[in-house]
Structure formats: C-alpha cells, structure tokens
Amino acid sequence: MNKSAVRYPLLGVLFITALVWWWRVSSSTKPDAAALKAQIDKRAVMVARHTFDPAAQPADMPPLVAPETAECDTDFISNASVLARSKKLDMTHAEVTVTGVKVTLELKINIWVPEGATQQVIEHEEGHRQISEYSYHDADKVAEQIAAEHIGEKVSVSGSDLDAEINTALQKIGAEITAEYNRKLNPNAVQQRYDDITDHSRYDIAASDAVARVLKEN
C-alpha cells in the first residue's frame, strides 16, 4: 500500500507549505540579476525503512487501513520563497512586482513492513518507492517552469497596513506555486494503478514488472 501525502505541520492535511519573503525597495532600485529567475533547490531523496510489531504499531507510523499489512509513506515537500519589490503609490496603495522565486524541494519516504514480512510484501512497498522517486526525477524542471511564470507578475494591493497586505499577496503567490507543483507532480493515480494490478502484493506478479508496466502506461 502507498500513502502519498504533502504535510503541513500545523494542519496535518494534504498541503504544500509556502514560505514567503518580500523585499521592499525604491522604484529606482534595480533588483539583482540573480533574483530575476527561478531558483530551485532540489534535495536528495531521503528513505527510511522500518519494521514494526503489528500488535503494537509505533506512534509515528501512519495507521494502516485493513486489510493492509505494510505501507510506503511518501511526502513530497515544497517551500516557495517569493522575492519582490514594491512601489508605494500613496498611503494605502502599492504595486508589487515579483522579482524572483526560490523553491526548495524534498522527497521523504518511510517504508513500514511488519516483522517477518514476506519478500513479496517488501518488494511491493519498494515498488511504491520506485514510483515516487520516478515522479521526483524531474521535479526541479516542473517547479522551475511553474515558478518562472510568476516572475514579473504585478499585483496591486491596498489597505491601511501595506506591509501586511504585501505579505498576504506574496503568500498567495507562494501558495499558488506550491499547489500547482503538487497538482502536476501528484503520483497517486500511478500508485493506485500499481496497487490495482498487484492487488496490494497479493497477485502473483513481480513488483519490478508491475512498476515497469505502470510507468510505461503513464
């Protein structure tokens, strides 16, 4: 079984976090050339493998859904930092221009198998891992394309507290970037197809063959 989730630490729901910064400079100041393009920090995949006692599942293990006996918990994480310059029009109005976006990408995988698990079960969960890593292979290109579309974007803001309004506007842009990244990278359909053709490792089909099949179909 695969559980693919993007975790927001405060809400504990499917979400990609957006970390947003903004710079306020005078309209005559030219932004640094390096800030005028998307910067992607794609980090290495982190994989941890665990065994557990089915009669006493660890507190940090996501709950199993019957009749599953093992799982591959996958977290695709994206943090978008939005850089911008603002031009104050009057006391309550400003124009904000996005000058750069930095996106940090991570993939964290935790494989949980019960003590004494068969090789077939272990290989099945490893198959889920392979599918997630395949999805992550071009994650930097996906994120760069999405982020680049926002560079140069102009947003008008208004309110008595312009600093707060600018921050809110940039948070929205950051959330849009990470939400679109999550939508495009989401491997759940492929993972479900893998479970369907293997019946969650119960069918007599090699995990490697099943992985190859679903990736070819994708």
PDB file of C-alpha atoms in Angstrom:
ATOM      1  CA  MET A   1       0.000   0.000   0.000  1.00  0.00           C
ATOM      2  CA  ASN A   2       1.186   3.549  -0.676  1.00  0.00           C
ATOM      3  CA  LYS A   3       0.280   6.627   1.242  1.00  0.00           C
ATOM      4  CA  SER A   4       1.366   9.756  -0.562  1.00  0.00           C
ATOM      5  CA  ALA A   5       0.959  12.980   1.364  1.00  0.00           C
ATOM      6  CA  VAL A   6       2.238  16.501   1.455  1.00  0.00           C
ATOM      7  CA  ARG A   7       2.191  17.572   5.078  1.00  0.00           C
ATOM      8  CA  TYR A   8       1.541  20.978   6.524  1.00  0.00           C
ATOM      9  CA  PRO A   9       2.845  20.774  10.092  1.00  0.00           C
ATOM     10  CA  LEU A  10       0.139  22.866  11.731  1.00  0.00           C
ATOM     11  CA  LEU A  11      -2.890  21.443   9.967  1.00  0.00           C
ATOM     12  CA  GLY A  12      -1.828  17.869   9.311  1.00  0.00           C
ATOM     13  CA  VAL A  13      -3.664  17.765   5.979  1.00  0.00           C
ATOM     14  CA  LEU A  14      -2.666  17.394   2.338  1.00  0.00           C
ATOM     15  CA  PHE A  15      -0.952  20.701   1.624  1.00  0.00           C
ATOM     16  CA  ILE A  16       2.359  22.097   0.456  1.00  0.00           C
ATOM     17  CA  THR A  17       3.833  24.786   2.668  1.00  0.00           C
ATOM     18  CA  ALA A  18       4.759  28.164   1.259  1.00  0.00           C
ATOM     19  CA  LEU A  19       7.490  30.172   2.953  1.00  0.00           C
ATOM     20  CA  VAL A  20       7.261  33.699   1.598  1.00  0.00           C
ATOM     21  CA  TRP A  21       9.724  36.560   1.890  1.00  0.00           C
ATOM     22  CA  TRP A  22       9.391  40.025   0.366  1.00  0.00           C
ATOM     23  CA  TRP A  23      11.775  42.870  -0.286  1.00  0.00           C
ATOM     24  CA  ARG A  24      10.664  46.488  -0.439  1.00  0.00           C
ATOM     25  CA  VAL A  25      12.936  48.736  -2.477  1.00  0.00           C
ATOM     26  CA  SER A  26      12.520  52.084  -4.144  1.00  0.00           C
ATOM     27  CA  SER A  27      11.158  52.111  -7.680  1.00  0.00           C
ATOM     28  CA  SER A  28      14.540  53.271  -8.964  1.00  0.00           C
ATOM     29  CA  THR A  29      16.434  50.334  -7.466  1.00  0.00           C
ATOM     30  CA  LYS A  30      17.264  47.546  -9.890  1.00  0.00           C
ATOM     31  CA  PRO A  31      16.921  44.028  -8.460  1.00  0.00           C
ATOM     32  CA  ASP A  32      19.918  41.735  -8.539  1.00  0.00           C
ATOM     33  CA  ALA A  33      20.080  39.805 -11.818  1.00  0.00           C
ATOM     34  CA  ALA A  34      20.176  36.500  -9.935  1.00  0.00           C
ATOM     35  CA  ALA A  35      16.832  37.326  -8.346  1.00  0.00           C
ATOM     36  CA  LEU A  36      15.129  37.671 -11.727  1.00  0.00           C
ATOM     37  CA  LYS A  37      14.872  33.948 -12.334  1.00  0.00           C
ATOM     38  CA  ALA A  38      13.538  30.918 -10.575  1.00  0.00           C
ATOM     39  CA  GLN A  39      15.998  29.156  -8.320  1.00  0.00           C
ATOM     40  CA  ILE A  40      15.356  25.520  -7.500  1.00  0.00           C
ATOM     41  CA  ASP A  41      16.986  23.655  -4.635  1.00  0.00           C
ATOM     42  CA  LYS A  42      16.187  20.005  -5.241  1.00  0.00           C
ATOM     43  CA  ARG A  43      17.400  17.907  -2.352  1.00  0.00           C
ATOM     44  CA  ALA A  44      18.316  14.245  -2.375  1.00  0.00           C
ATOM     45  CA  VAL A  45      15.626  11.689  -1.656  1.00  0.00           C
ATOM     46  CA  MET A  46      15.532  10.548   1.959  1.00  0.00           C
ATOM     47  CA  VAL A  47      14.433   6.937   2.504  1.00  0.00           C
ATOM     48  CA  ALA A  48      13.950   5.238   5.852  1.00  0.00           C
ATOM     49  CA  ARG A  49      12.936   1.613   6.275  1.00  0.00           C
ATOM     50  CA  HIS A  50      11.215   0.360   9.403  1.00  0.00           C
ATOM     51  CA  THR A  51       9.927  -2.921  10.767  1.00  0.00           C
ATOM     52  CA  PHE A  52       7.178  -2.974  13.349  1.00  0.00           C
ATOM     53  CA  ASP A  53       5.223  -5.247  15.613  1.00  0.00           C
ATOM     54  CA  PRO A  54       1.678  -5.481  14.179  1.00  0.00           C
ATOM     55  CA  ALA A  55       0.335  -5.859  17.718  1.00  0.00           C
ATOM     56  CA  ALA A  56       1.988  -2.612  18.834  1.00  0.00           C
ATOM     57  CA  GLN A  57       2.359  -0.187  15.950  1.00  0.00           C
ATOM     58  CA  PRO A  58       4.744   2.734  16.619  1.00  0.00           C
ATOM     59  CA  ALA A  59       3.187   6.102  17.405  1.00  0.00           C
ATOM     60  CA  ASP A  60       4.984   7.757  14.463  1.00  0.00           C
ATOM     61  CA  MET A  61       3.705   5.216  11.959  1.00  0.00           C
ATOM     62  CA  PRO A  62       0.670   6.269   9.877  1.00  0.00           C
ATOM     63  CA  PRO A  63      -2.284   3.991  10.646  1.00  0.00           C
ATOM     64  CA  LEU A  64      -2.851   1.019   8.364  1.00  0.00           C
ATOM     65  CA  VAL A  65      -6.134   0.580   6.542  1.00  0.00           C
ATOM     66  CA  ALA A  66      -7.430  -3.003   6.724  1.00  0.00           C
ATOM     67  CA  PRO A  67      -6.584  -5.396   5.171  1.00  0.00           C
ATOM     68  CA  GLU A  68      -3.176  -3.758   4.536  1.00  0.00           C
ATOM     69  CA  THR A  69      -0.182  -5.067   6.442  1.00  0.00           C
ATOM     70  CA  ALA A  70       2.551  -2.688   5.211  1.00  0.00           C
ATOM     71  CA  GLU A  71       2.850   0.775   3.710  1.00  0.00           C
ATOM     72  CA  CYS A  72       5.077   3.241   1.923  1.00  0.00           C
ATOM     73  CA  ASP A  73       4.506   6.725   3.303  1.00  0.00           C
ATOM     74  CA  THR A  74       5.656   9.359   0.817  1.00  0.00           C
ATOM     75  CA  ASP A  75       5.972  13.095   1.468  1.00  0.00           C
ATOM     76  CA  PHE A  76       6.588  15.479  -1.422  1.00  0.00           C
ATOM     77  CA  ILE A  77       7.580  18.773   0.199  1.00  0.00           C
ATOM     78  CA  SER A  78       7.890  22.165  -1.452  1.00  0.00           C
ATOM     79  CA  ASN A  79       8.779  25.517   0.104  1.00  0.00           C
ATOM     80  CA  ALA A  80       8.445  28.585  -2.129  1.00  0.00           C
ATOM     81  CA  SER A  81      10.219  31.835  -1.218  1.00  0.00           C
ATOM     82  CA  VAL A  82       8.883  34.771  -3.230  1.00  0.00           C
ATOM     83  CA  LEU A  83      11.075  37.846  -3.695  1.00  0.00           C
ATOM     84  CA  ALA A  84       9.513  41.129  -4.773  1.00  0.00           C
ATOM     85  CA  ARG A  85       9.907  44.872  -4.938  1.00  0.00           C
ATOM     86  CA  SER A  86       7.118  47.284  -4.106  1.00  0.00           C
ATOM     87  CA  LYS A  87       6.253  50.762  -5.290  1.00  0.00           C
ATOM     88  CA  LYS A  88       4.203  52.789  -2.871  1.00  0.00           C
ATOM     89  CA  LEU A  89       1.567  54.800  -4.748  1.00  0.00           C
ATOM     90  CA  ASP A  90       0.092  56.565  -1.725  1.00  0.00           C
ATOM     91  CA  MET A  91      -0.519  55.866   1.956  1.00  0.00           C
ATOM     92  CA  THR A  92      -2.923  52.997   1.247  1.00  0.00           C
ATOM     93  CA  HIS A  93      -1.960  51.686  -2.188  1.00  0.00           C
ATOM     94  CA  ALA A  94       1.108  49.939  -3.622  1.00  0.00           C
ATOM     95  CA  GLU A  95       2.178  47.929  -6.653  1.00  0.00           C
ATOM     96  CA  VAL A  96       4.220  44.781  -6.073  1.00  0.00           C
ATOM     97  CA  THR A  97       6.394  43.139  -8.730  1.00  0.00           C
ATOM     98  CA  VAL A  98       7.710  39.603  -8.287  1.00  0.00           C
ATOM     99  CA  THR A  99      11.456  39.636  -8.971  1.00  0.00           C
ATOM    100  CA  GLY A 100      12.367  36.068  -8.102  1.00  0.00           C
ATOM    101  CA  VAL A 101      11.220  32.773  -6.677  1.00  0.00           C
ATOM    102  CA  LYS A 102      13.239  30.148  -4.842  1.00  0.00           C
ATOM    103  CA  VAL A 103      11.697  26.727  -4.420  1.00  0.00           C
ATOM    104  CA  THR A 104      13.141  24.053  -2.151  1.00  0.00           C
ATOM    105  CA  LEU A 105      12.061  20.509  -2.983  1.00  0.00           C
ATOM    106  CA  GLU A 106      12.239  17.391  -0.865  1.00  0.00           C
ATOM    107  CA  LEU A 107      11.023  13.816  -1.055  1.00  0.00           C
ATOM    108  CA  LYS A 108      10.859  11.842   2.166  1.00  0.00           C
ATOM    109  CA  ILE A 109       9.870   8.182   2.066  1.00  0.00           C
ATOM    110  CA  ASN A 110       9.195   5.902   5.013  1.00  0.00           C
ATOM    111  CA  ILE A 111       8.620   2.206   4.319  1.00  0.00           C
ATOM    112  CA  TRP A 112       6.900   0.261   7.057  1.00  0.00           C
ATOM    113  CA  VAL A 113       6.777  -3.557   6.953  1.00  0.00           C
ATOM    114  CA  PRO A 114       5.777  -5.919   9.756  1.00  0.00           C
ATOM    115  CA  GLU A 115       8.258  -8.187  11.462  1.00  0.00           C
ATOM    116  CA  GLY A 116       8.605 -11.382   9.444  1.00  0.00           C
ATOM    117  CA  ALA A 117       7.182  -9.824   6.271  1.00  0.00           C
ATOM    118  CA  THR A 118       7.497 -11.912   3.128  1.00  0.00           C
ATOM    119  CA  GLN A 119       9.879 -10.843   0.385  1.00  0.00           C
ATOM    120  CA  GLN A 120       6.878 -10.245  -1.855  1.00  0.00           C
ATOM    121  CA  VAL A 121       5.437  -7.684   0.580  1.00  0.00           C
ATOM    122  CA  ILE A 122       8.792  -5.955   0.977  1.00  0.00           C
ATOM    123  CA  GLU A 123       9.333  -5.763  -2.773  1.00  0.00           C
ATOM    124  CA  HIS A 124       5.816  -4.419  -3.254  1.00  0.00           C
ATOM    125  CA  GLU A 125       6.486  -1.483  -0.922  1.00  0.00           C
ATOM    126  CA  GLU A 126       9.826  -0.892  -2.608  1.00  0.00           C
ATOM    127  CA  GLY A 127       7.888  -0.666  -5.857  1.00  0.00           C
ATOM    128  CA  HIS A 128       5.875   2.211  -4.406  1.00  0.00           C
ATOM    129  CA  ARG A 129       9.164   3.876  -3.506  1.00  0.00           C
ATOM    130  CA  GLN A 130      10.449   3.497  -7.061  1.00  0.00           C
ATOM    131  CA  ILE A 131       7.309   5.118  -8.463  1.00  0.00           C
ATOM    132  CA  SER A 132       7.640   8.090  -6.114  1.00  0.00           C
ATOM    133  CA  GLU A 133      11.311   8.522  -6.965  1.00  0.00           C
ATOM    134  CA  TYR A 134      10.468   8.354 -10.660  1.00  0.00           C
ATOM    135  CA  SER A 135       7.924  11.153 -10.166  1.00  0.00           C
ATOM    136  CA  TYR A 136      10.524  13.199  -8.312  1.00  0.00           C
ATOM    137  CA  HIS A 137      13.184  12.779 -11.007  1.00  0.00           C
ATOM    138  CA  ASP A 138      12.065  15.836 -12.991  1.00  0.00           C
ATOM    139  CA  ALA A 139      10.567  17.722 -10.040  1.00  0.00           C
ATOM    140  CA  ASP A 140      13.075  20.543 -10.405  1.00  0.00           C
ATOM    141  CA  LYS A 141      12.050  21.135 -14.022  1.00  0.00           C
ATOM    142  CA  VAL A 142       8.381  21.136 -13.048  1.00  0.00           C
ATOM    143  CA  ALA A 143       8.950  23.608 -10.213  1.00  0.00           C
ATOM    144  CA  GLU A 144      11.146  25.862 -12.332  1.00  0.00           C
ATOM    145  CA  GLN A 145       8.549  26.104 -15.065  1.00  0.00           C
ATOM    146  CA  ILE A 146       5.788  26.946 -12.586  1.00  0.00           C
ATOM    147  CA  ALA A 147       7.855  29.481 -10.659  1.00  0.00           C
ATOM    148  CA  ALA A 148       9.147  31.198 -13.802  1.00  0.00           C
ATOM    149  CA  GLU A 149       5.595  32.008 -14.867  1.00  0.00           C
ATOM    150  CA  HIS A 150       5.219  34.258 -11.808  1.00  0.00           C
ATOM    151  CA  ILE A 151       8.416  36.291 -12.224  1.00  0.00           C
ATOM    152  CA  GLY A 152       7.491  39.769 -13.400  1.00  0.00           C
ATOM    153  CA  GLU A 153       3.936  39.361 -12.138  1.00  0.00           C
ATOM    154  CA  LYS A 154       2.479  42.619 -10.828  1.00  0.00           C
ATOM    155  CA  VAL A 155      -0.051  42.792  -8.011  1.00  0.00           C
ATOM    156  CA  SER A 156      -1.918  45.837  -6.756  1.00  0.00           C
ATOM    157  CA  VAL A 157      -2.502  45.964  -3.019  1.00  0.00           C
ATOM    158  CA  SER A 158      -4.418  48.360  -0.814  1.00  0.00           C
ATOM    159  CA  GLY A 159      -5.131  48.815   2.863  1.00  0.00           C
ATOM    160  CA  SER A 160      -4.152  50.746   5.939  1.00  0.00           C
ATOM    161  CA  ASP A 161      -1.283  48.323   6.659  1.00  0.00           C
ATOM    162  CA  LEU A 162       0.546  47.978   3.345  1.00  0.00           C
ATOM    163  CA  ASP A 163       3.248  45.751   4.788  1.00  0.00           C
ATOM    164  CA  ALA A 164       0.646  43.199   5.856  1.00  0.00           C
ATOM    165  CA  GLU A 165      -1.190  43.435   2.539  1.00  0.00           C
ATOM    166  CA  ILE A 166       2.031  42.901   0.565  1.00  0.00           C
ATOM    167  CA  ASN A 167       2.906  39.880   2.664  1.00  0.00           C
ATOM    168  CA  THR A 168      -0.582  38.447   2.152  1.00  0.00           C
ATOM    169  CA  ALA A 169      -0.315  38.946  -1.616  1.00  0.00           C
ATOM    170  CA  LEU A 170       3.035  37.172  -1.755  1.00  0.00           C
ATOM    171  CA  GLN A 171       1.780  34.354   0.433  1.00  0.00           C
ATOM    172  CA  LYS A 172      -0.992  33.825  -2.100  1.00  0.00           C
ATOM    173  CA  ILE A 173       1.526  33.644  -4.956  1.00  0.00           C
ATOM    174  CA  GLY A 174       3.671  31.189  -2.991  1.00  0.00           C
ATOM    175  CA  ALA A 175       0.625  29.042  -2.282  1.00  0.00           C
ATOM    176  CA  GLU A 176      -0.310  29.061  -5.976  1.00  0.00           C
ATOM    177  CA  ILE A 177       3.183  27.895  -6.933  1.00  0.00           C
ATOM    178  CA  THR A 178       3.248  25.033  -4.463  1.00  0.00           C
ATOM    179  CA  ALA A 179      -0.335  23.989  -5.180  1.00  0.00           C
ATOM    180  CA  GLU A 180       0.380  23.793  -8.911  1.00  0.00           C
ATOM    181  CA  TYR A 181       3.576  21.834  -8.226  1.00  0.00           C
ATOM    182  CA  ASN A 182       1.605  19.383  -6.113  1.00  0.00           C
ATOM    183  CA  ARG A 183      -1.047  19.023  -8.808  1.00  0.00           C
ATOM    184  CA  LYS A 184       1.448  18.331 -11.585  1.00  0.00           C
ATOM    185  CA  LEU A 185       3.690  16.010  -9.592  1.00  0.00           C
ATOM    186  CA  ASN A 186       0.967  14.030  -7.846  1.00  0.00           C
ATOM    187  CA  PRO A 187       1.762  10.307  -8.399  1.00  0.00           C
ATOM    188  CA  ASN A 188      -1.363   8.963  -6.715  1.00  0.00           C
ATOM    189  CA  ALA A 189      -3.040   7.766  -9.912  1.00  0.00           C
ATOM    190  CA  VAL A 190       0.062   5.764 -10.870  1.00  0.00           C
ATOM    191  CA  GLN A 191       0.396   4.391  -7.353  1.00  0.00           C
ATOM    192  CA  GLN A 192      -3.244   3.321  -7.363  1.00  0.00           C
ATOM    193  CA  ARG A 193      -2.813   1.631 -10.726  1.00  0.00           C
ATOM    194  CA  TYR A 194       0.169  -0.253  -9.293  1.00  0.00           C
ATOM    195  CA  ASP A 195      -1.943  -1.448  -6.365  1.00  0.00           C
ATOM    196  CA  ASP A 196      -4.769  -2.431  -8.710  1.00  0.00           C
ATOM    197  CA  ILE A 197      -2.663  -4.684 -10.938  1.00  0.00           C
ATOM    198  CA  THR A 198      -0.857  -6.254  -7.966  1.00  0.00           C
ATOM    199  CA  ASP A 199      -3.867  -6.360  -5.635  1.00  0.00           C
ATOM    200  CA  HIS A 200      -1.636  -4.785  -2.985  1.00  0.00           C
ATOM    201  CA  SER A 201       1.035  -7.523  -3.441  1.00  0.00           C
ATOM    202  CA  ARG A 202      -1.475 -10.391  -3.331  1.00  0.00           C
ATOM    203  CA  TYR A 203      -1.365 -11.190  -7.060  1.00  0.00           C
ATOM    204  CA  ASP A 204       1.499 -13.313  -8.333  1.00  0.00           C
ATOM    205  CA  ILE A 205       3.219 -10.595 -10.343  1.00  0.00           C
ATOM    206  CA  ALA A 206       6.740  -9.374  -9.743  1.00  0.00           C
ATOM    207  CA  ALA A 207       6.884  -5.875  -8.282  1.00  0.00           C
ATOM    208  CA  SER A 208       9.544  -4.864 -10.811  1.00  0.00           C
ATOM    209  CA  ASP A 209       7.299  -5.936 -13.697  1.00  0.00           C
ATOM    210  CA  ALA A 210       4.336  -4.072 -12.223  1.00  0.00           C
ATOM    211  CA  VAL A 211       6.380  -0.904 -11.756  1.00  0.00           C
ATOM    212  CA  ALA A 212       7.658  -1.067 -15.330  1.00  0.00           C
ATOM    213  CA  ARG A 213       4.128  -1.567 -16.590  1.00  0.00           C
ATOM    214  CA  VAL A 214       2.540   1.372 -14.776  1.00  0.00           C
ATOM    215  CA  LEU A 215       5.380   3.731 -15.664  1.00  0.00           C
ATOM    216  CA  LYS A 216       5.082   2.744 -19.316  1.00  0.00           C
ATOM    217  CA  GLU A 217       1.347   3.364 -19.184  1.00  0.00           C
ATOM    218  CA  ASN A 218       1.776   6.760 -17.514  1.00  0.00           C
TER     219      ASN A 218
END
